Short mmCIF file of C-alpha atoms and ligand atoms in Angstrom, two decimals:
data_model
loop_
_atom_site.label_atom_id
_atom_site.label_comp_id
_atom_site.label_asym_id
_atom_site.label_seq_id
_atom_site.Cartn_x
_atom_site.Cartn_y
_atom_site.Cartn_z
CA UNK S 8 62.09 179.52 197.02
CA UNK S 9 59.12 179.92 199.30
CA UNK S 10 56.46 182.77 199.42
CA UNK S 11 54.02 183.82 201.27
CA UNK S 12 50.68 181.43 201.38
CA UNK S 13 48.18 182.51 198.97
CA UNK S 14 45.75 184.82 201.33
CA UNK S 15 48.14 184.97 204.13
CA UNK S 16 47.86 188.71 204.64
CA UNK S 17 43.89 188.74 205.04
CA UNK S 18 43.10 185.37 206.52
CA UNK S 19 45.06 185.36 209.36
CA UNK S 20 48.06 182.96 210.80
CA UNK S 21 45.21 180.95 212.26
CA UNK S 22 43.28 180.31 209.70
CA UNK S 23 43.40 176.63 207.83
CA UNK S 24 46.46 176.41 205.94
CA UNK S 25 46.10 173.24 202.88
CA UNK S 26 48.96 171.49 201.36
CA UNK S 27 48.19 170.75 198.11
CA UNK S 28 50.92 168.68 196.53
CA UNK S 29 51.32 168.38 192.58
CA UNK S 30 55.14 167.04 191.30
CA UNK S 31 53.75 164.93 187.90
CA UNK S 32 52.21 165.97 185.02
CA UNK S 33 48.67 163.95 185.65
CA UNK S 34 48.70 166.08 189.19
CA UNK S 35 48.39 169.55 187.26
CA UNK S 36 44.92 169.29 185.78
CA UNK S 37 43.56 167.60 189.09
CA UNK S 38 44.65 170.44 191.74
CA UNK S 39 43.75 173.17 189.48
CA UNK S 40 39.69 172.58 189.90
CA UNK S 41 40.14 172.54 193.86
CA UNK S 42 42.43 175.64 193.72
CA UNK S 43 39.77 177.78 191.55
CA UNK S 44 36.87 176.57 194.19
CA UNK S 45 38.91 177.06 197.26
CA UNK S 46 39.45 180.80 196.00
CA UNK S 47 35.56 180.90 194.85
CA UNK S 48 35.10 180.25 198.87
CA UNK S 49 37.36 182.70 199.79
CA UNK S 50 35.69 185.24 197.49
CA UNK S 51 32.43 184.54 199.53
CA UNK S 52 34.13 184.87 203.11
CA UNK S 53 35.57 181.16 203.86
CA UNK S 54 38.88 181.47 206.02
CA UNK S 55 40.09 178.73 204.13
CA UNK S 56 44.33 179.34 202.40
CA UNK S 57 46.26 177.38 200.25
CA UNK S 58 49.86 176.45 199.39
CA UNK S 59 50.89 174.91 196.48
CA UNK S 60 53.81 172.80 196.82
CA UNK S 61 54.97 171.53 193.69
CA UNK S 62 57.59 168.38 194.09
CA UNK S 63 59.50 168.95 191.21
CA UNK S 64 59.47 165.82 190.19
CA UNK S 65 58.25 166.48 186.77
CA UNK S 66 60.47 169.61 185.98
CA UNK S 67 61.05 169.89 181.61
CA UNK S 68 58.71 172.61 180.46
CA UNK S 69 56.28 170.24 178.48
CA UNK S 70 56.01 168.55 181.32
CA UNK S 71 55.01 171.37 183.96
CA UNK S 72 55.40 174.75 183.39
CA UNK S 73 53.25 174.54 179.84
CA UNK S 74 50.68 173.21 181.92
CA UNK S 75 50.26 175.89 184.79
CA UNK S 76 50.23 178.38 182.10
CA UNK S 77 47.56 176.96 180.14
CA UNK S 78 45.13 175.75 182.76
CA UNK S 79 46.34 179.45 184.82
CA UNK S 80 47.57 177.56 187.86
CA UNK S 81 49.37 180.37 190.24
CA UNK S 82 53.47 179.84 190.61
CA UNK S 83 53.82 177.09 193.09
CA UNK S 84 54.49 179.07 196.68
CA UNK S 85 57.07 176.29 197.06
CA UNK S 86 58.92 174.31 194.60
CA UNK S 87 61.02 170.98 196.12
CA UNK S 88 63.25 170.49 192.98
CA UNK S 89 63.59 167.03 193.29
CA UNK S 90 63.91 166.07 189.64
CA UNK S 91 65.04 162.74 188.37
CA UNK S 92 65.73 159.30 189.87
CA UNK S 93 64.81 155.81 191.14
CA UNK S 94 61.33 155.06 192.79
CA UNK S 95 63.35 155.23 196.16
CA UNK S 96 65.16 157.96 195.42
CA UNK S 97 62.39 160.47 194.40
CA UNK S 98 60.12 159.03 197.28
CA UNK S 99 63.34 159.90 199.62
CA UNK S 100 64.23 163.23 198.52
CA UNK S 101 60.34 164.39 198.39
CA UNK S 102 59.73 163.17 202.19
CA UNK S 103 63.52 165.08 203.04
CA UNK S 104 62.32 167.96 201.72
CA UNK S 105 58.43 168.52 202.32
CA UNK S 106 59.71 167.25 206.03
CA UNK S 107 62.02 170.44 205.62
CA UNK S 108 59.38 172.63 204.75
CA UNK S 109 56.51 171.31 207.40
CA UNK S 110 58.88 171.95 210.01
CA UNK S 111 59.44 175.60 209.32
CA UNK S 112 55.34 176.19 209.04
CA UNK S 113 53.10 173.45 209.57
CA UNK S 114 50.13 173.37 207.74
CA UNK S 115 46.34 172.14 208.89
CA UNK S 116 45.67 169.83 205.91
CA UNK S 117 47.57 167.74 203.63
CA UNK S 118 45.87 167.57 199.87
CA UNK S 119 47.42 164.71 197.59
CA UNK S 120 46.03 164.13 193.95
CA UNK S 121 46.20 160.78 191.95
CA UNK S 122 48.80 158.16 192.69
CA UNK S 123 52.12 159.30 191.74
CA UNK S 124 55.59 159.23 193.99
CA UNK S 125 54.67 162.67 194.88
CA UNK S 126 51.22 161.63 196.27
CA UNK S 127 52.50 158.58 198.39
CA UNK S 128 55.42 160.41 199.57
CA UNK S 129 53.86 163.80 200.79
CA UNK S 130 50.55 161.98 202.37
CA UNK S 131 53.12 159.41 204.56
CA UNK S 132 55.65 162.59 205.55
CA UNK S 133 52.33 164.99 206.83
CA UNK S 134 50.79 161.81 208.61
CA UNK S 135 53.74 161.52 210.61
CA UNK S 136 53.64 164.81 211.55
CA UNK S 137 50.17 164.34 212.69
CA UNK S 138 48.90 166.42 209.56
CA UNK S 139 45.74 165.13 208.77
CA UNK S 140 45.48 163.92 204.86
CA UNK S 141 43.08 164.05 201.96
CA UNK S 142 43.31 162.29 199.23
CA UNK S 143 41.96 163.22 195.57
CA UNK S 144 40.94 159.77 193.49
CA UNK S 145 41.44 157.65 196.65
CA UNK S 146 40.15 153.73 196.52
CA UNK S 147 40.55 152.94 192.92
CA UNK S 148 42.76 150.16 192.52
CA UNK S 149 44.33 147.85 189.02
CA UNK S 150 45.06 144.86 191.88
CA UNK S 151 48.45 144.91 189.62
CA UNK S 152 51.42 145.39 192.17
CA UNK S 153 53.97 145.38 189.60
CA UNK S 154 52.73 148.78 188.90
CA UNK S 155 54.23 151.81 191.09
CA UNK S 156 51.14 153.57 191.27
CA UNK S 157 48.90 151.18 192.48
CA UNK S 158 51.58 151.07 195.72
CA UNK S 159 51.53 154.42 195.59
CA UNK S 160 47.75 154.35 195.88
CA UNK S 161 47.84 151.49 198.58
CA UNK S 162 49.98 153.35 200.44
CA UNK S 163 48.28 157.23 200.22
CA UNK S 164 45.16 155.65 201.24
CA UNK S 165 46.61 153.55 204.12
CA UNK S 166 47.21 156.80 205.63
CA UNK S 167 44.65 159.16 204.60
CA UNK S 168 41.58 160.45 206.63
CA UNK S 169 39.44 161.93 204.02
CA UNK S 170 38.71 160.15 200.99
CA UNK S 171 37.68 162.00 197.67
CA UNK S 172 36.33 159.43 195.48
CA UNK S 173 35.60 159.32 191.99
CA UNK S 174 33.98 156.46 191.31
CA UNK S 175 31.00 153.52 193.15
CA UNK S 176 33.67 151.27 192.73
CA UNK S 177 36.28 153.33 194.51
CA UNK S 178 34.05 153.76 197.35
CA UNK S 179 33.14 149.90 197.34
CA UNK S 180 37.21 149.14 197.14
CA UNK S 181 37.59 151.39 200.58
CA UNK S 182 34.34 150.01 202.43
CA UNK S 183 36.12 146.61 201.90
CA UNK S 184 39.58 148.05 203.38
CA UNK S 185 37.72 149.08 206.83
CA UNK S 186 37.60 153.04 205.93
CA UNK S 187 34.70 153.99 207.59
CA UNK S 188 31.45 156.08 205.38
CA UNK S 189 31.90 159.33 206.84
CA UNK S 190 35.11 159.89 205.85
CA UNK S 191 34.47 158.74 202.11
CA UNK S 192 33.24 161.44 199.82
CA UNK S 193 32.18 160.46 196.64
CA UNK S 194 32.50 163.78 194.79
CA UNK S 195 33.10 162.89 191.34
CA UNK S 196 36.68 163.83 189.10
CA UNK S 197 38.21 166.71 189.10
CA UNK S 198 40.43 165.76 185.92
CA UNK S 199 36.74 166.44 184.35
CA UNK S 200 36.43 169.42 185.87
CA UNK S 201 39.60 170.65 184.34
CA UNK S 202 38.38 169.10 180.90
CA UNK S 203 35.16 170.36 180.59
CA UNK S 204 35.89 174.04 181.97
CA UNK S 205 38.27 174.22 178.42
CA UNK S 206 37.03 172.58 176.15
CA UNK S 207 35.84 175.10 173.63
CA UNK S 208 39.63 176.52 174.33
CA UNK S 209 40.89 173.54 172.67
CA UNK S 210 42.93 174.36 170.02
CA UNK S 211 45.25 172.49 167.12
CA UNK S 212 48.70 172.15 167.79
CA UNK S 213 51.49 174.15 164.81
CA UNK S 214 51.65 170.58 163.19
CA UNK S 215 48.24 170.56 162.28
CA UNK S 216 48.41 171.77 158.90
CA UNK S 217 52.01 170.32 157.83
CA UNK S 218 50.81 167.10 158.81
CA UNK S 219 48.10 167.22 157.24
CA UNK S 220 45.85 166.09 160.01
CA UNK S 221 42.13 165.60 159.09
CA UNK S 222 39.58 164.93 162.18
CA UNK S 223 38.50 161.68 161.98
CA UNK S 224 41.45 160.40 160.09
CA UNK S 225 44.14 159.77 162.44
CA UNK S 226 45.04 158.16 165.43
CA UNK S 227 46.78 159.17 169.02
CA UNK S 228 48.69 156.88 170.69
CA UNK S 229 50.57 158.14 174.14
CA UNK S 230 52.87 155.01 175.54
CA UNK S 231 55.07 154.92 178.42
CA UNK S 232 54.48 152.35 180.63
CA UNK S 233 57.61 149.98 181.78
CA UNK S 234 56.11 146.97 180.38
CA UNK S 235 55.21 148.43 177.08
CA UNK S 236 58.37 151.10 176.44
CA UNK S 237 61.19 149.89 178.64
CA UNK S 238 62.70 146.62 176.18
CA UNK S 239 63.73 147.70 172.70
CA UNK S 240 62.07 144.66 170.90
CA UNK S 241 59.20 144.59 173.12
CA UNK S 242 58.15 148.23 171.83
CA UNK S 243 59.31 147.74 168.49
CA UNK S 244 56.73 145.07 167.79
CA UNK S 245 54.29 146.91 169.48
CA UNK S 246 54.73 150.17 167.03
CA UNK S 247 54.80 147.66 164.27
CA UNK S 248 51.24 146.05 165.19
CA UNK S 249 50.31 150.02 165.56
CA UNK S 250 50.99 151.02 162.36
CA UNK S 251 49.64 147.66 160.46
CA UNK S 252 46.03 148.25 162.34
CA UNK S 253 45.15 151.46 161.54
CA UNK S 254 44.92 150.73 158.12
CA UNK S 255 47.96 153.57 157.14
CA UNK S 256 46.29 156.12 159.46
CA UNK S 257 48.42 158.64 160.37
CA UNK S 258 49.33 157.95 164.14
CA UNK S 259 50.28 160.86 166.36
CA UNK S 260 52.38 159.81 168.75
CA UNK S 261 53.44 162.37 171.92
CA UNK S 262 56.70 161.04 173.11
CA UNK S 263 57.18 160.77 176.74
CA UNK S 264 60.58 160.86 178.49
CA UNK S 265 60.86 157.65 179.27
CA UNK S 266 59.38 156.58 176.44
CA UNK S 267 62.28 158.78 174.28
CA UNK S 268 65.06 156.97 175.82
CA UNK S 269 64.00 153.53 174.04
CA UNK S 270 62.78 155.00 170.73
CA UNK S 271 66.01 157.19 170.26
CA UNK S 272 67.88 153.47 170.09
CA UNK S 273 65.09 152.10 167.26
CA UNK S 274 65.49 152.98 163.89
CA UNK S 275 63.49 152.34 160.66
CA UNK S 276 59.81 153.09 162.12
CA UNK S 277 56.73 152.90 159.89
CA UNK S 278 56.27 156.33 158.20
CA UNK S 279 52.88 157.02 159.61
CA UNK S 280 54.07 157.46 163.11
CA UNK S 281 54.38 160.52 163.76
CA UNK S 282 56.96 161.20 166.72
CA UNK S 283 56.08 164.48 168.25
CA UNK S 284 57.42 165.87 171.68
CA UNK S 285 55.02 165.74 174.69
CA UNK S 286 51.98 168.01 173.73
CA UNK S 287 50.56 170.94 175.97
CA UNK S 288 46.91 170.41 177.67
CA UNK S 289 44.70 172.12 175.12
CA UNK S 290 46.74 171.05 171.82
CA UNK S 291 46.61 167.15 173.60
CA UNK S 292 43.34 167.01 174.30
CA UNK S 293 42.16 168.94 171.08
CA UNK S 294 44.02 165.89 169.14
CA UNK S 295 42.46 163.14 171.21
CA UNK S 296 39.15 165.14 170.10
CA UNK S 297 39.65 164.75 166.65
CA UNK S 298 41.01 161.32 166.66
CA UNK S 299 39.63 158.11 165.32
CA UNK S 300 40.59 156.67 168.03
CA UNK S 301 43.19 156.69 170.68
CA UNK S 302 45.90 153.96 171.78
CA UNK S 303 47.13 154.54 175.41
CA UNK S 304 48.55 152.86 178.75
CA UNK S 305 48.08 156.06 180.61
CA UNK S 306 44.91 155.84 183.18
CA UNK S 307 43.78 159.53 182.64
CA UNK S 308 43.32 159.47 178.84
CA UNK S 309 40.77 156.52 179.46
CA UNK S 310 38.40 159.45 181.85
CA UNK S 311 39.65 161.95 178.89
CA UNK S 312 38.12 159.85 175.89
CA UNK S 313 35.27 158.69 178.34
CA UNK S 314 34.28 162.06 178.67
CA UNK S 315 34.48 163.08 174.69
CA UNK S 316 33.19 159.81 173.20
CA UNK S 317 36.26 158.93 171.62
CA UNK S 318 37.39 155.10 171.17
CA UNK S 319 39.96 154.11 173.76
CA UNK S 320 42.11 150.94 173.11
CA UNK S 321 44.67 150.85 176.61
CA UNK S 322 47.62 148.29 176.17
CA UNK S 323 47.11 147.47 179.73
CA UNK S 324 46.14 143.89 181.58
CA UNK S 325 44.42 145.71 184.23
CA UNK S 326 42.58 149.43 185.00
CA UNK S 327 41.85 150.96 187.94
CA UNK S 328 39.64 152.61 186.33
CA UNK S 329 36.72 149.84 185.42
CA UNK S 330 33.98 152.48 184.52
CA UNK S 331 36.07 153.28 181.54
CA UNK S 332 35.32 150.25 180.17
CA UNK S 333 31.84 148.90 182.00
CA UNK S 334 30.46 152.52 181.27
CA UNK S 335 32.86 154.81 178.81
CA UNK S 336 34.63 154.00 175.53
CA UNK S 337 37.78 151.72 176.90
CA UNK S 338 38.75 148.72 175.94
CA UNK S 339 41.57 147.00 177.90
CA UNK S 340 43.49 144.61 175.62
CA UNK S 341 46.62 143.54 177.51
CA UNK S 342 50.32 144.17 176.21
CA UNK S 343 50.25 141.57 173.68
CA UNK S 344 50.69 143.66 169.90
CA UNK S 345 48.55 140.57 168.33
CA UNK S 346 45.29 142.02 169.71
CA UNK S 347 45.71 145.52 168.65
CA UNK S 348 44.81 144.33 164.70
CA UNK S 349 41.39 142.41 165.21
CA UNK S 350 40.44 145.57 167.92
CA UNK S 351 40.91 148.24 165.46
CA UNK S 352 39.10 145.49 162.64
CA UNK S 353 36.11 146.59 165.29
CA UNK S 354 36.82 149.85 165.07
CA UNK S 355 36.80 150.50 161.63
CA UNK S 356 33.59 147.87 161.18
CA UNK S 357 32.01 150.79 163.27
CA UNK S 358 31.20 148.30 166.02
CA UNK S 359 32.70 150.79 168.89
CA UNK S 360 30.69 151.10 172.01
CA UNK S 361 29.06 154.65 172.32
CA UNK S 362 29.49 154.85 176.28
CA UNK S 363 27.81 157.03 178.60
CA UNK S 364 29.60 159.50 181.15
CA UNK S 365 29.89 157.94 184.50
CA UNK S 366 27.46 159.74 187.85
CA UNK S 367 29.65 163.28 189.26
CA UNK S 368 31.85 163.45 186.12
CA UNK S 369 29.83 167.06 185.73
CA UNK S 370 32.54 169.97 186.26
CA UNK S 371 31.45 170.58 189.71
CA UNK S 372 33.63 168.51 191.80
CA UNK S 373 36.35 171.11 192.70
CA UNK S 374 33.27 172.88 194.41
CA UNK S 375 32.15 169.75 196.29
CA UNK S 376 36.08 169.00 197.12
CA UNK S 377 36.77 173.01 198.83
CA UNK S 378 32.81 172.72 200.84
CA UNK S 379 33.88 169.80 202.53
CA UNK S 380 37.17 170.87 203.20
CA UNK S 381 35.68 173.86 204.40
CA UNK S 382 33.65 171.35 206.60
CA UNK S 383 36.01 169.68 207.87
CA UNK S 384 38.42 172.67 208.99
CA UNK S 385 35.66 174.05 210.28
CA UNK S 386 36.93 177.02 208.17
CA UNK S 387 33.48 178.63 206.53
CA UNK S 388 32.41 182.51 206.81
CA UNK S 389 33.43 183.81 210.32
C1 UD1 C 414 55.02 159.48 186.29
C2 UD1 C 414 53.98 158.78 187.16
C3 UD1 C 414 52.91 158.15 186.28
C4 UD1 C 414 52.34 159.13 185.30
C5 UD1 C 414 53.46 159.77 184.51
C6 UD1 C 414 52.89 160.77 183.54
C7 UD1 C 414 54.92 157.82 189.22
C8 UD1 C 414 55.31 156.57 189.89
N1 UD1 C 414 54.57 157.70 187.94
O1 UD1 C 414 55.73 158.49 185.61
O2 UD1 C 414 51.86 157.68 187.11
O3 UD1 C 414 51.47 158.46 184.41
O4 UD1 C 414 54.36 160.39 185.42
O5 UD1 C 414 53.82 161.55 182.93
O6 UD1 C 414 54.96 158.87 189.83
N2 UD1 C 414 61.70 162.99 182.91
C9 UD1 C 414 62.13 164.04 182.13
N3 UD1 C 414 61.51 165.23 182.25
C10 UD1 C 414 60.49 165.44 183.13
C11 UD1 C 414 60.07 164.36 183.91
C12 UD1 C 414 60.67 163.14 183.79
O7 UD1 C 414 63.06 163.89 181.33
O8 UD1 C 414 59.99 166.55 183.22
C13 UD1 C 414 62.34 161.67 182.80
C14 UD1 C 414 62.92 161.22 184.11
O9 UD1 C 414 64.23 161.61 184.18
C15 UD1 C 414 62.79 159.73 184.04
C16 UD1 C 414 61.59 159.52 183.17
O10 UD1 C 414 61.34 160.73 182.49
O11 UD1 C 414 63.88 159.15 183.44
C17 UD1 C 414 60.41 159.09 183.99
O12 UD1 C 414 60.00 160.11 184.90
P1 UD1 C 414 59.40 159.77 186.35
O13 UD1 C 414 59.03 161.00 187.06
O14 UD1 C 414 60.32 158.80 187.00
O15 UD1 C 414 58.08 158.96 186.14
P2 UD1 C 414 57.11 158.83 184.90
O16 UD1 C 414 57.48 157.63 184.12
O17 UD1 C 414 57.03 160.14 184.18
#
């Protein structure tokens, strides 16, 4: 399954070889910022290569491949095919197998994104091989260890040595953990990056014009957390509150996996949900656009909606992700369905905060990422 490094033949078998790991859907429009800069560099002269080592772990076409093909990621030089299982089995079988593949060529740099198995379990297998790490979105933290990310992020960042940070707060989070300031880098967020490089490419999804969808007059909701999917009564009284507070908005409602397996056992939803399968980038993020508003537990829709002004209500008790809320568009409201009715009263009273764009969140932080990698390999124009 492997090829060739990207730039092997003119670079050099001496020249900096990075990692960078993507196996989850929230990984693809992170590395694909800090791919197009790296290459930028190379353009210009920097010795700097790349491999892209994609998990597997997300693996259904709406999952992954639609989204190298729409944000023109290359093939991954590597794919691990780990697919499906528990926490401890995908962490497992993505160590096994990147362990595989470090042993047969080594590379000089380890780049994780975000805070998924993938992330935790690449950064810990490379540290033990004495592979330095760098983590993408290090220090933010929800505090909420019930939550597999947030040990995923605890974990990354227990072993990382250069921290990409997208946030004051995530910087604060890793001063208080002992990580020293020159190896934080507050750079800003390359899921921005990725955002604002296509947004005029945004574009309506088929179901547009059979559903009748009119901007401004309909909702997005993307669920899939445990606590809010994974019980069938639990999720059924949350679609219920969903449909009563939007007033009979149409809803559009991007099913997840996970989130299938539980609705495919509910019958009799409100008519104005509108189950759709998971949406490519540009037809997503062109609905969020649109929306009224947008009801989520996912952490990367709150910097999405930040970014285009759009109301946010997460079904969350905690963020990592506080300048959402203190500076952007997101309320958190917990996982109780009671709140979601007096929230969206707000809403529709017009009494939304406007939000601002949090500092770095400019499009340039896949540059600022590949100079200091750059830096730190000691890799520029030889
Ligand atoms: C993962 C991430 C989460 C992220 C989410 C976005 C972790 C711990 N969680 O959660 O942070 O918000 O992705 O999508 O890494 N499945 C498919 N097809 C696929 C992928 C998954 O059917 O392409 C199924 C799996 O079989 C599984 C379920 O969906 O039953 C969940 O997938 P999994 O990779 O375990 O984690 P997510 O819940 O997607």
């Amino acid at each position: 399954m492997d090829r060739q490094p990207a730039g092997h033949s003119t670079s050099g078998d001496n020249a900096p070889l990075i990692d960078i790991i993507a196996g989850a859907r929230p990984n693809f429009m992170k590395i694909a910022p800090i791919i197009r800069a790296i290459d930028a560099r190379r353009a210009q002269g920097s010795r700097l290569r790349w491999r892209l080592v994609h998990t597997g772990q997300h693996y259904d076409a709406r999952m992954s491949a639609d989204f190298f093909e729409q944000l023109n990621i290359p093939e991954p030089d590597v794919n691990l095919e780990v697919g499906s299982g528990s926490q401890a089995e995908q962490t497992a079988a993505i160590m096994i197998r990147y362990e595989q593949l470090l042993m047969k060529q080594r590379s000089s740099l380890c780049l994780v994104v975000g805070d998924v198995t993938s992330t935790m379990a690449c950064a810990i297998t490379a540290q033990k091989l004495c592979i330095p790490v760098a983590h993408v979105e290090a220090g933010i933290r929800s505090g909420d260890w019930r939550m597999p990310e947030e040990i995923n992020r605890m974990a990354t960042d227990a072993v990382t040595n250069y921290f990409f940070t997208t946030s004051e707060v995530a910087n604060d989070n890793l001063r208080r953990n002992g990580v020293p300031e020159e190896r934080i880098f507050f750079v800003g967020n390359t899921m921005i990056d990725t955002l604002l490089a296509h947004m005029s490419r945004l574009r309506a999804p088929a179901f547009w014009e059979t559903m009748a969808l009119v901007p401004g007059e309909y909702f997005v909701m993307t669920l899939h957390r445990p606590a809010n999917v994974d019980t069938e009564a639990g999720f059924r009284s949350v679609l219920l509150a969903v449909a009563d507070a939007v007033r009979g908005m149409k809803v559009v409602f991007p099913v997840h996996p996970r989130t299938a397996k539980t609705l495919s056992a509910l019958g009799g939803l409100p008519p104005n949900l509108l189950l759709v399968e998971p949406q490519p980038y540009l037809e997503f993020n062109y609905l969020v656009k649109h929306a009224k508003g947008v009801i989520t537990d996912s952490g990367g829709v709150t910097e999405e909606t930040t970014v285009m002004g759009v109301p946010c209500v997460t079904m969350r008790d905690s963020t990592e992700r506080p300048e959402t809320v203190d500076i952007g568009t997101n309320e958190l409201i917990g996982t109780d369905p009671v709140r979601l009715r007096p929230t969206l009263d707000r809403l529709f009273a017009n009494q939304w905060r406007r939000g601002s764009i949090p500092p770095l969140w400019d499009g340039r932080t896949g540059e600022r990422i590949a100079a200091e990698l750059e830096r730190v390999l000691d890799a520029g124009n030889s």
